[in-house]
mmCIF file of C-alpha atoms in Angstrom:
data_model
loop_
_atom_site.group_PDB
_atom_site.id
_atom_site.type_symbol
_atom_site.label_atom_id
_atom_site.label_comp_id
_atom_site.label_asym_id
_atom_site.label_seq_id
_atom_site.Cartn_x
_atom_site.Cartn_y
_atom_site.Cartn_z
ATOM 1 C CA MET A 952 -7.905 -15.978 21.297
ATOM 2 C CA THR A 953 -6.659 -12.449 21.920
ATOM 3 C CA SER A 954 -7.365 -11.321 25.483
ATOM 4 C CA TYR A 955 -6.964 -7.552 25.090
ATOM 5 C CA ALA A 956 -9.375 -4.892 23.846
ATOM 6 C CA ILE A 957 -8.607 -2.330 21.156
ATOM 7 C CA SER A 958 -9.489 1.354 21.085
ATOM 8 C CA SER A 959 -8.663 4.473 19.087
ATOM 9 C CA GLY A 960 -5.840 5.050 21.551
ATOM 10 C CA ASN A 961 -4.067 1.710 21.227
ATOM 11 C CA TRP A 962 -4.928 0.038 17.918
ATOM 12 C CA LEU A 963 -1.564 1.048 16.415
ATOM 13 C CA THR A 964 0.436 0.045 19.498
ATOM 14 C CA PRO A 965 1.972 -3.450 19.864
ATOM 15 C CA PRO A 966 0.658 -5.891 20.896
ATOM 16 C CA HIS A 967 -2.835 -4.430 20.428
ATOM 17 C CA HIS A 968 -2.143 -3.850 16.726
ATOM 18 C CA ARG A 969 -2.269 -7.620 16.152
ATOM 19 C CA LEU A 970 -6.007 -7.270 16.520
ATOM 20 C CA GLY A 971 -6.345 -3.604 15.604
ATOM 21 C CA LEU A 972 -4.987 -3.877 12.072
ATOM 22 C CA HIS A 973 -7.918 -6.055 11.061
ATOM 23 C CA ARG A 974 -10.519 -4.429 13.304
ATOM 24 C CA VAL A 975 -9.951 -0.855 12.123
ATOM 25 C CA GLU A 976 -13.608 -0.363 11.286
ATOM 26 C CA ASP A 977 -14.470 -0.933 14.946
ATOM 27 C CA VAL A 978 -12.452 2.049 16.162
ATOM 28 C CA ILE A 979 -11.926 4.549 13.290
ATOM 29 C CA PRO A 980 -14.603 6.128 11.032
ATOM 30 C CA CYS A 981 -14.461 4.575 7.557
ATOM 31 C CA ALA A 982 -16.074 5.103 4.175
ATOM 32 C CA THR A 983 -17.043 2.190 1.951
ATOM 33 C CA LEU A 984 -15.500 1.643 -1.480
ATOM 34 C CA ALA A 985 -18.220 -0.476 -3.058
ATOM 35 C CA ARG A 986 -17.178 -3.391 -5.242
ATOM 36 C CA GLY A 987 -19.958 -2.636 -7.719
ATOM 37 C CA GLU A 988 -21.917 -5.087 -9.831
ATOM 38 C CA ALA A 989 -19.093 -6.568 -11.907
ATOM 39 C CA PRO A 990 -18.583 -10.351 -11.743
ATOM 40 C CA VAL A 991 -16.037 -11.532 -9.201
ATOM 41 C CA ARG A 992 -12.690 -12.411 -10.736
ATOM 42 C CA GLU A 993 -12.363 -16.111 -10.061
ATOM 43 C CA LEU A 994 -9.110 -17.367 -8.583
ATOM 44 C CA VAL A 995 -8.572 -21.133 -8.790
ATOM 45 C CA PRO A 996 -6.825 -23.111 -6.029
ATOM 46 C CA ALA A 997 -3.876 -25.158 -7.284
ATOM 47 C CA THR A 998 -4.233 -28.929 -7.352
ATOM 48 C CA GLU A 999 -0.687 -29.124 -5.951
ATOM 49 C CA PRO A 1000 -0.141 -26.063 -3.757
ATOM 50 C CA LEU A 1001 3.199 -24.905 -2.444
ATOM 51 C CA ASP A 1002 4.578 -27.036 0.389
ATOM 52 C CA TRP A 1003 5.607 -24.517 3.024
ATOM 53 C CA GLY A 1004 7.519 -27.175 4.903
ATOM 54 C CA LEU A 1005 9.953 -27.510 1.988
ATOM 55 C CA LEU A 1006 10.425 -23.788 1.319
ATOM 56 C CA THR A 1007 13.266 -21.639 2.599
ATOM 57 C CA VAL A 1008 13.779 -17.874 2.364
ATOM 58 C CA PRO A 1009 16.649 -15.559 3.324
ATOM 59 C CA GLY A 1010 16.611 -14.591 6.991
ATOM 60 C CA PRO A 1011 17.715 -11.337 8.650
ATOM 61 C CA ASP A 1012 21.348 -12.474 8.758
ATOM 62 C CA GLY A 1013 21.325 -13.704 5.169
ATOM 63 C CA ARG A 1014 21.147 -17.386 6.071
ATOM 64 C CA ALA A 1015 18.270 -19.485 4.803
ATOM 65 C CA VAL A 1016 15.387 -20.088 7.197
ATOM 66 C CA GLY A 1017 12.274 -22.195 6.828
ATOM 67 C CA ALA A 1018 9.302 -20.393 5.331
ATOM 68 C CA GLU A 1019 7.188 -21.405 8.317
ATOM 69 C CA GLU A 1020 9.671 -19.705 10.627
ATOM 70 C CA TRP A 1021 9.555 -16.576 8.452
ATOM 71 C CA LEU A 1022 5.757 -16.471 8.571
ATOM 72 C CA ALA A 1023 5.791 -16.787 12.356
ATOM 73 C CA ARG A 1024 8.629 -14.286 12.913
ATOM 74 C CA THR A 1025 6.865 -11.616 10.849
ATOM 75 C CA HIS A 1026 3.546 -12.217 12.652
ATOM 76 C CA THR A 1027 1.746 -12.991 9.415
ATOM 77 C CA ASP A 1028 -2.021 -12.531 9.440
ATOM 78 C CA GLY A 1029 -2.515 -13.812 5.911
ATOM 79 C CA ILE A 1030 -0.525 -14.585 2.788
ATOM 80 C CA LEU A 1031 -1.600 -15.445 -0.747
ATOM 81 C CA VAL A 1032 0.644 -16.489 -3.624
ATOM 82 C CA LEU A 1033 -0.940 -16.202 -7.065
ATOM 83 C CA ARG A 1034 0.441 -17.240 -10.443
ATOM 84 C CA GLY A 1035 -1.827 -16.316 -13.308
ATOM 85 C CA GLU A 1036 -5.301 -17.087 -11.959
ATOM 86 C CA THR A 1037 -4.048 -19.967 -9.801
ATOM 87 C CA ILE A 1038 -3.708 -19.684 -6.029
ATOM 88 C CA LEU A 1039 -0.518 -21.563 -5.191
ATOM 89 C CA ALA A 1040 -0.804 -20.822 -1.486
ATOM 90 C CA GLU A 1041 -3.336 -19.123 0.781
ATOM 91 C CA ARG A 1042 -3.055 -19.130 4.557
ATOM 92 C CA TYR A 1043 -4.623 -17.266 7.458
ATOM 93 C CA PHE A 1044 -3.495 -17.075 11.062
ATOM 94 C CA GLY A 1045 -4.995 -16.321 14.465
ATOM 95 C CA GLU A 1046 -8.310 -14.504 14.331
ATOM 96 C CA PHE A 1047 -7.805 -13.312 10.748
ATOM 97 C CA THR A 1048 -9.827 -15.146 8.080
ATOM 98 C CA ALA A 1049 -10.494 -15.025 4.332
ATOM 99 C CA ALA A 1050 -13.564 -12.885 5.064
ATOM 100 C CA SER A 1051 -11.652 -10.387 7.232
ATOM 101 C CA ARG A 1052 -10.551 -6.991 5.975
ATOM 102 C CA HIS A 1053 -7.105 -5.708 6.907
ATOM 103 C CA ILE A 1054 -5.785 -2.167 6.663
ATOM 104 C CA VAL A 1055 -2.919 -1.974 4.158
ATOM 105 C CA MET A 1056 -1.296 1.178 5.582
ATOM 106 C CA SER A 1057 1.096 2.835 3.085
ATOM 107 C CA LEU A 1058 0.291 0.249 0.446
ATOM 108 C CA SER A 1059 -2.676 2.604 -0.025
ATOM 109 C CA LYS A 1060 -0.229 4.919 -1.787
ATOM 110 C CA SER A 1061 0.198 2.425 -4.628
ATOM 111 C CA PHE A 1062 -3.549 2.528 -5.281
ATOM 112 C CA ALA A 1063 -3.324 6.325 -5.482
ATOM 113 C CA GLY A 1064 -0.530 6.006 -8.024
ATOM 114 C CA MET A 1065 -2.657 3.849 -10.327
ATOM 115 C CA LEU A 1066 -5.642 6.194 -9.981
ATOM 116 C CA ALA A 1067 -3.412 9.080 -11.041
ATOM 117 C CA GLY A 1068 -2.523 7.150 -14.187
ATOM 118 C CA VAL A 1069 -6.195 6.731 -15.075
ATOM 119 C CA LEU A 1070 -6.891 10.444 -14.713
ATOM 120 C CA ALA A 1071 -3.754 11.431 -16.612
ATOM 121 C CA ALA A 1072 -4.700 9.173 -19.536
ATOM 122 C CA ALA A 1073 -8.173 10.733 -19.588
ATOM 123 C CA GLY A 1074 -6.613 14.179 -19.981
ATOM 124 C CA LEU A 1075 -7.856 15.308 -16.582
ATOM 125 C CA LEU A 1076 -4.487 15.415 -14.799
ATOM 126 C CA ASP A 1077 -1.326 17.212 -15.925
ATOM 127 C CA VAL A 1078 1.619 15.674 -14.073
ATOM 128 C CA ASP A 1079 3.818 18.647 -15.007
ATOM 129 C CA ALA A 1080 1.469 21.187 -13.448
ATOM 130 C CA ALA A 1081 2.270 22.913 -10.172
ATOM 131 C CA VAL A 1082 0.290 21.712 -7.162
ATOM 132 C CA PRO A 1083 -1.501 25.069 -6.609
ATOM 133 C CA THR A 1084 -2.900 24.820 -10.137
ATOM 134 C CA TYR A 1085 -5.307 22.268 -8.687
ATOM 135 C CA VAL A 1086 -5.214 23.185 -4.998
ATOM 136 C CA PRO A 1087 -4.827 26.963 -4.511
ATOM 137 C CA GLU A 1088 -5.167 26.413 -0.758
ATOM 138 C CA LEU A 1089 -1.562 25.149 -0.783
ATOM 139 C CA ALA A 1090 -0.059 28.172 -2.566
ATOM 140 C CA ALA A 1091 1.561 29.483 0.641
ATOM 141 C CA GLY A 1092 2.720 26.211 2.144
ATOM 142 C CA SER A 1093 5.339 23.474 1.878
ATOM 143 C CA TYR A 1094 4.022 22.158 -1.439
ATOM 144 C CA ALA A 1095 3.655 25.494 -3.248
ATOM 145 C CA GLY A 1096 6.611 24.929 -5.571
ATOM 146 C CA ALA A 1097 6.103 21.216 -6.219
ATOM 147 C CA THR A 1098 4.650 19.617 -9.347
ATOM 148 C CA VAL A 1099 2.174 16.766 -9.495
ATOM 149 C CA GLY A 1100 4.895 14.506 -10.896
ATOM 150 C CA GLN A 1101 7.081 15.279 -7.888
ATOM 151 C CA LEU A 1102 4.228 14.224 -5.618
ATOM 152 C CA LEU A 1103 3.933 10.939 -7.504
ATOM 153 C CA ASP A 1104 7.643 10.154 -7.301
ATOM 154 C CA MET A 1105 8.207 11.444 -3.745
ATOM 155 C CA THR A 1106 10.642 14.107 -4.913
ATOM 156 C CA ALA A 1107 8.681 16.950 -3.339
ATOM 157 C CA ALA A 1108 10.564 18.288 -0.330
ATOM 158 C CA PRO A 1109 8.173 19.486 2.395
ATOM 159 C CA HIS A 1110 9.269 20.093 5.960
ATOM 160 C CA TYR A 1111 7.940 16.764 7.236
ATOM 161 C CA ASP A 1112 9.583 14.186 9.522
ATOM 162 C CA MET A 1113 8.563 10.564 8.793
ATOM 163 C CA SER A 1114 10.320 9.045 11.842
ATOM 164 C CA TYR A 1115 7.731 6.630 13.228
ATOM 165 C CA LEU A 1116 9.646 6.169 16.461
ATOM 166 C CA GLU A 1117 9.853 9.933 17.170
ATOM 167 C CA PRO A 1118 6.679 11.082 18.999
ATOM 168 C CA ASP A 1119 7.036 14.697 17.826
ATOM 169 C CA ALA A 1120 7.446 13.859 14.135
ATOM 170 C CA GLU A 1121 4.993 15.289 11.607
ATOM 171 C CA VAL A 1122 3.903 11.782 10.652
ATOM 172 C CA HIS A 1123 2.248 11.446 14.076
ATOM 173 C CA ALA A 1124 0.702 14.913 13.865
ATOM 174 C CA GLY A 1125 -0.743 13.870 10.517
ATOM 175 C CA ASP A 1126 -2.176 10.729 12.090
ATOM 176 C CA ARG A 1127 -3.775 12.767 14.865
ATOM 177 C CA ALA A 1128 -5.281 15.224 12.371
ATOM 178 C CA ALA A 1129 -6.770 12.239 10.507
ATOM 179 C CA GLY A 1130 -8.264 10.851 13.730
ATOM 180 C CA TRP A 1131 -5.934 7.867 13.935
ATOM 181 C CA ARG A 1132 -4.524 8.799 17.338
ATOM 182 C CA PRO A 1133 -5.866 10.801 20.294
ATOM 183 C CA ARG A 1134 -5.431 14.502 19.587
ATOM 184 C CA GLN A 1135 -3.290 16.848 21.634
ATOM 185 C CA THR A 1136 -4.381 20.291 22.782
ATOM 186 C CA ASP A 1137 -2.934 22.307 19.883
ATOM 187 C CA ASP A 1138 -3.625 19.825 17.081
ATOM 188 C CA VAL A 1139 -5.566 20.826 13.999
ATOM 189 C CA VAL A 1140 -8.602 18.758 13.072
ATOM 190 C CA GLY A 1141 -8.611 17.238 9.610
ATOM 191 C CA THR A 1142 -5.971 16.064 7.160
ATOM 192 C CA ARG A 1143 -6.279 18.992 4.775
ATOM 193 C CA SER A 1144 -6.133 21.630 7.490
ATOM 194 C CA PHE A 1145 -2.940 19.959 8.636
ATOM 195 C CA LEU A 1146 -1.476 19.902 5.108
ATOM 196 C CA ALA A 1147 -2.390 23.518 4.416
ATOM 197 C CA GLY A 1148 -0.626 24.543 7.605
ATOM 198 C CA LEU A 1149 2.737 22.966 6.742
ATOM 199 C CA ARG A 1150 5.461 25.533 6.200
ATOM 200 C CA GLY A 1151 9.016 25.281 4.947
ATOM 201 C CA ALA A 1152 10.492 23.106 2.222
ATOM 202 C CA GLY A 1153 13.725 22.057 0.627
ATOM 203 C CA ARG A 1154 14.383 22.059 -3.104
ATOM 204 C CA HIS A 1155 11.580 20.176 -4.837
ATOM 205 C CA GLY A 1156 12.807 17.642 -7.382
ATOM 206 C CA ALA A 1157 16.356 17.481 -5.999
ATOM 207 C CA GLY A 1158 16.113 14.064 -4.375
ATOM 208 C CA PHE A 1159 13.913 11.363 -2.879
ATOM 209 C CA GLN A 1160 11.915 12.206 0.257
ATOM 210 C CA TYR A 1161 9.354 9.635 1.320
ATOM 211 C CA CYS A 1162 6.452 11.434 2.989
ATOM 212 C CA SER A 1163 2.903 10.338 3.769
ATOM 213 C CA GLY A 1164 1.626 13.899 3.581
ATOM 214 C CA THR A 1165 2.751 14.016 -0.040
ATOM 215 C CA THR A 1166 0.283 11.282 -0.969
ATOM 216 C CA ASP A 1167 -2.552 13.118 0.778
ATOM 217 C CA VAL A 1168 -1.680 16.224 -1.229
ATOM 218 C CA LEU A 1169 -1.760 14.026 -4.334
ATOM 219 C CA ALA A 1170 -5.229 12.788 -3.350
ATOM 220 C CA TRP A 1171 -6.390 16.391 -2.982
ATOM 221 C CA VAL A 1172 -5.051 17.131 -6.469
ATOM 222 C CA LEU A 1173 -6.784 14.025 -7.880
ATOM 223 C CA GLU A 1174 -10.104 15.154 -6.419
ATOM 224 C CA ARG A 1175 -9.848 18.536 -8.111
ATOM 225 C CA ALA A 1176 -8.684 16.991 -11.385
ATOM 226 C CA GLY A 1177 -11.285 14.219 -11.371
ATOM 227 C CA GLY A 1178 -14.213 16.326 -10.218
ATOM 228 C CA ALA A 1179 -15.282 13.972 -7.415
ATOM 229 C CA GLY A 1180 -14.259 12.903 -3.933
ATOM 230 C CA TYR A 1181 -11.177 10.724 -3.633
ATOM 231 C CA GLY A 1182 -13.123 7.717 -2.369
ATOM 232 C CA GLU A 1183 -15.607 8.003 -5.210
ATOM 233 C CA LEU A 1184 -12.794 8.250 -7.775
ATOM 234 C CA MET A 1185 -11.098 5.181 -6.309
ATOM 235 C CA ARG A 1186 -14.352 3.252 -6.334
ATOM 236 C CA ARG A 1187 -15.313 4.336 -9.831
ATOM 237 C CA HIS A 1188 -11.998 3.868 -11.609
ATOM 238 C CA ILE A 1189 -10.232 1.121 -9.641
ATOM 239 C CA TRP A 1190 -12.076 -0.852 -6.995
ATOM 240 C CA SER A 1191 -15.310 -1.539 -8.897
ATOM 241 C CA ARG A 1192 -13.289 -2.754 -11.901
ATOM 242 C CA ILE A 1193 -10.889 -5.339 -10.468
ATOM 243 C CA GLY A 1194 -13.461 -8.085 -9.885
ATOM 244 C CA ALA A 1195 -13.312 -7.771 -6.096
ATOM 245 C CA GLU A 1196 -15.378 -10.142 -4.007
ATOM 246 C CA ASP A 1197 -16.054 -7.572 -1.272
ATOM 247 C CA ASP A 1198 -16.161 -3.836 -0.682
ATOM 248 C CA ALA A 1199 -13.009 -2.110 0.494
ATOM 249 C CA PHE A 1200 -12.878 0.751 2.999
ATOM 250 C CA VAL A 1201 -10.843 3.874 3.639
ATOM 251 C CA THR A 1202 -10.582 5.672 6.959
ATOM 252 C CA VAL A 1203 -11.877 9.253 7.050
ATOM 253 C CA ASP A 1204 -11.309 12.246 9.304
ATOM 254 C CA ASP A 1205 -13.904 14.404 11.057
ATOM 255 C CA HIS A 1206 -14.717 16.106 7.746
ATOM 256 C CA GLY A 1207 -15.085 12.856 5.792
ATOM 257 C CA THR A 1208 -11.738 13.258 4.028
ATOM 258 C CA PRO A 1209 -10.095 9.893 3.232
ATOM 259 C CA TYR A 1210 -6.638 9.215 4.616
ATOM 260 C CA ALA A 1211 -5.265 8.351 1.181
ATOM 261 C CA CYS A 1212 -1.706 7.745 2.338
ATOM 262 C CA ALA A 1213 -2.549 4.788 4.572
ATOM 263 C CA GLY A 1214 -6.241 4.258 5.226
ATOM 264 C CA MET A 1215 -7.398 1.646 2.727
ATOM 265 C CA GLY A 1216 -8.418 -1.831 3.849
ATOM 266 C CA MET A 1217 -9.642 -4.955 2.071
ATOM 267 C CA ARG A 1218 -9.678 -8.745 1.947
ATOM 268 C CA LEU A 1219 -6.452 -10.537 1.125
ATOM 269 C CA ARG A 1220 -7.809 -12.070 -2.092
ATOM 270 C CA ASP A 1221 -8.949 -8.663 -3.284
ATOM 271 C CA LEU A 1222 -5.506 -7.187 -2.700
ATOM 272 C CA ALA A 1223 -4.145 -10.021 -4.832
ATOM 273 C CA ARG A 1224 -6.750 -9.232 -7.521
ATOM 274 C CA PHE A 1225 -5.528 -5.642 -7.633
ATOM 275 C CA GLY A 1226 -1.973 -6.942 -7.997
ATOM 276 C CA ARG A 1227 -3.091 -9.249 -10.792
ATOM 277 C CA LEU A 1228 -4.622 -6.289 -12.635
ATOM 278 C CA VAL A 1229 -1.395 -4.287 -12.404
ATOM 279 C CA LEU A 1230 0.790 -7.232 -13.407
ATOM 280 C CA ASP A 1231 -1.534 -7.752 -16.397
ATOM 281 C CA ASP A 1232 -0.570 -4.253 -17.591
ATOM 282 C CA GLY A 1233 -3.859 -2.838 -16.348
ATOM 283 C CA TRP A 1234 -6.138 -5.055 -18.442
ATOM 284 C CA ARG A 1235 -9.196 -6.883 -17.116
ATOM 285 C CA GLU A 1236 -11.020 -9.268 -19.468
ATOM 286 C CA GLY A 1237 -9.979 -7.370 -22.579
ATOM 287 C CA THR A 1238 -10.745 -3.943 -21.119
ATOM 288 C CA PRO A 1239 -8.075 -1.440 -20.049
ATOM 289 C CA VAL A 1240 -8.540 -0.300 -16.449
ATOM 290 C CA VAL A 1241 -5.150 1.334 -15.821
ATOM 291 C CA PRO A 1242 -3.121 2.502 -18.850
ATOM 292 C CA ALA A 1243 -0.419 -0.019 -19.790
ATOM 293 C CA ASP A 1244 2.081 2.728 -20.586
ATOM 294 C CA TRP A 1245 1.606 4.212 -17.100
ATOM 295 C CA ILE A 1246 2.422 0.837 -15.544
ATOM 296 C CA ALA A 1247 5.412 0.451 -17.878
ATOM 297 C CA ARG A 1248 6.759 3.862 -16.790
ATOM 298 C CA THR A 1249 6.192 2.899 -13.178
ATOM 299 C CA ARG A 1250 8.184 -0.314 -13.596
ATOM 300 C CA ARG A 1251 11.122 1.556 -15.125
ATOM 301 C CA GLY A 1252 11.619 3.300 -11.796
ATOM 302 C CA GLY A 1253 12.523 6.780 -10.690
ATOM 303 C CA ARG A 1254 15.570 9.028 -10.873
ATOM 304 C CA PHE A 1255 16.809 8.738 -7.299
ATOM 305 C CA THR A 1256 17.898 5.911 -5.052
ATOM 306 C CA THR A 1257 15.659 5.336 -2.044
ATOM 307 C CA THR A 1258 16.994 5.036 1.480
ATOM 308 C CA ALA A 1259 16.539 2.905 4.571
ATOM 309 C CA GLU A 1260 14.562 5.694 6.261
ATOM 310 C CA SER A 1261 11.600 4.799 4.073
ATOM 311 C CA ASP A 1262 8.977 2.078 4.565
ATOM 312 C CA ALA A 1263 11.114 -0.347 2.563
ATOM 313 C CA ALA A 1264 14.528 -0.707 4.187
ATOM 314 C CA ALA A 1265 16.416 -1.355 0.972
ATOM 315 C CA ALA A 1266 17.925 0.573 -1.903
ATOM 316 C CA GLY A 1267 16.007 0.891 -5.148
ATOM 317 C CA THR A 1268 13.960 3.617 -6.794
ATOM 318 C CA TYR A 1269 10.409 4.928 -6.522
ATOM 319 C CA ARG A 1270 7.929 5.872 -9.241
ATOM 320 C CA ASN A 1271 4.245 6.704 -9.203
ATOM 321 C CA GLN A 1272 3.870 5.608 -5.561
ATOM 322 C CA TRP A 1273 5.474 2.186 -6.153
ATOM 323 C CA TRP A 1274 8.854 0.784 -5.078
ATOM 324 C CA ILE A 1275 11.201 -0.677 -7.695
ATOM 325 C CA PRO A 1276 14.079 -2.668 -6.116
ATOM 326 C CA GLY A 1277 15.997 -3.127 -9.373
ATOM 327 C CA ASP A 1278 16.319 -6.911 -9.189
ATOM 328 C CA ASP A 1279 16.864 -9.163 -12.202
ATOM 329 C CA HIS A 1280 13.143 -10.049 -12.364
ATOM 330 C CA GLY A 1281 11.929 -6.473 -12.754
ATOM 331 C CA SER A 1282 9.927 -6.805 -9.536
ATOM 332 C CA PHE A 1283 7.972 -3.900 -8.102
ATOM 333 C CA TYR A 1284 5.847 -3.621 -5.008
ATOM 334 C CA GLY A 1285 3.722 -1.664 -2.558
ATOM 335 C CA VAL A 1286 4.394 -1.769 1.156
ATOM 336 C CA GLY A 1287 2.891 -0.545 4.418
ATOM 337 C CA ILE A 1288 4.150 -0.397 7.972
ATOM 338 C CA PHE A 1289 3.883 -3.468 10.181
ATOM 339 C CA GLY A 1290 4.485 -5.731 7.182
ATOM 340 C CA GLN A 1291 1.815 -5.164 4.519
ATOM 341 C CA TYR A 1292 3.113 -6.158 1.055
ATOM 342 C CA LEU A 1293 1.974 -6.529 -2.518
ATOM 343 C CA TRP A 1294 4.895 -8.026 -4.466
ATOM 344 C CA LEU A 1295 4.712 -8.336 -8.252
ATOM 345 C CA ASP A 1296 7.234 -10.399 -10.229
ATOM 346 C CA PRO A 1297 6.775 -9.942 -14.004
ATOM 347 C CA ARG A 1298 9.244 -12.680 -14.950
ATOM 348 C CA THR A 1299 7.509 -15.424 -12.983
ATOM 349 C CA ASP A 1300 3.997 -13.904 -13.314
ATOM 350 C CA VAL A 1301 3.631 -14.172 -9.529
ATOM 351 C CA VAL A 1302 1.653 -11.920 -7.186
ATOM 352 C CA ILE A 1303 2.247 -12.156 -3.442
ATOM 353 C CA ALA A 1304 -0.140 -10.405 -1.047
ATOM 354 C CA LYS A 1305 0.814 -10.409 2.629
ATOM 355 C CA PHE A 1306 -0.825 -8.940 5.728
ATOM 356 C CA SER A 1307 1.178 -8.851 8.945
ATOM 357 C CA ALA A 1308 1.522 -7.272 12.386
ATOM 358 C CA THR A 1309 5.284 -7.115 12.888
ATOM 359 C CA ASP A 1310 6.777 -5.966 16.178
ATOM 360 C CA ARG A 1311 8.187 -2.755 14.685
ATOM 361 C CA PRO A 1312 6.494 -0.492 12.143
ATOM 362 C CA VAL A 1313 9.443 -0.360 9.736
ATOM 363 C CA ALA A 1314 11.657 -3.299 8.787
ATOM 364 C CA GLU A 1315 15.260 -2.868 9.943
ATOM 365 C CA THR A 1316 16.790 -5.005 7.195
ATOM 366 C CA PRO A 1317 15.965 -5.756 3.543
ATOM 367 C CA SER A 1318 15.380 -9.423 4.359
ATOM 368 C CA GLU A 1319 11.606 -9.160 3.909
ATOM 369 C CA LEU A 1320 12.089 -8.122 0.297
ATOM 370 C CA ASP A 1321 14.619 -10.904 -0.215
ATOM 371 C CA ALA A 1322 12.124 -13.374 1.229
ATOM 372 C CA LEU A 1323 9.330 -12.227 -1.059
ATOM 373 C CA GLY A 1324 11.608 -12.411 -4.081
ATOM 374 C CA ALA A 1325 12.707 -15.913 -3.136
ATOM 375 C CA LEU A 1326 9.098 -17.010 -2.631
ATOM 376 C CA ALA A 1327 8.134 -15.664 -6.066
ATOM 377 C CA ARG A 1328 10.959 -17.644 -7.652
ATOM 378 C CA ALA A 1329 9.957 -20.794 -5.802
ATOM 379 C CA ALA A 1330 6.347 -20.337 -6.875
ATOM 380 C CA ALA A 1331 7.430 -20.303 -10.501
ATOM 381 C CA VAL A 1332 8.693 -23.875 -10.268
ATOM 382 C CA THR A 1333 5.407 -25.724 -10.688
ATOM 383 C CA PRO A 1334 5.260 -29.546 -10.738
ATOM 384 C CA GLN A 1335 4.889 -29.426 -14.522
ATOM 385 C CA GLU A 1336 8.090 -27.373 -14.852
ATOM 386 C CA ALA A 1337 10.225 -29.157 -12.268
#
């Protein structure tokens, strides 16, 4: 059992984060995203699950390592491998259980991207519109010249440093404004006050710039377009429609504003259910939840190559708040710091959901992506196909 206590001052700091990432609701204010009254989407355990002892994945140096070693090295809290409706593997570690909810960090951005697709298809959101069309409060700031589409693809260029290991970076100021870290004397209170105060920008649309603040601006836009609070929109259009077995949560600041860039949390099986919905082209039991053409555009990727300074330390592209590595399986994924992943492989029809508490917030090599890709390929080789 863990012997240390967590608080609002240490829950993001190793080693306390190994407890903090799945005890967020104990230390940070959260709003509930109710699962609604829809039937739970049943996931069926495989009669012959994956044998972890026989699996290998690429390690940090490119050499194969045992899957058990990989799970331990990445401080896995839980992992679920789903093919179709069949659970090929489901494991939990330490104090984390199937009933626990884990924050997904920047994987929250991928939920925002799918919500944007719903509102765009309903005619409520114009992705070509300028940000101040929806949020006039930002007309004098870093996002004044950006379009909604540039928010979605991370090609807006605010003055915003995402260096997690630099204490003075804007990403930490954003966390403090959202109530995630103890505030300093001159800090603003509230995510949107912080965003409205950002000044300076590069040339919007000229290249890729991963930025958490950009997703929170997107959430602000979605609220104005959708005519309801961000949490309510997410509940109404996404969470209550995936067949979740439990409510989700999202952290909120002093004003009740959700931290859309990183604050969502849920059970592992429910994260996999969301992945199943997206991999099924947005359909749930014959009903469209997310537009299939929006998911297809997302999978085609963005215009610019991503860089190792982002959450995912590997080249690829980015579209609609999802990462597209450009592999031969057409994989795409969401990711959050400290090792939160939702990996979707269209060729093998495999969803991998993984919660972790890695030693460092951002992976230093692309080996985690290689490992997930290898696991998806191994999962496709069922006993019937071998």
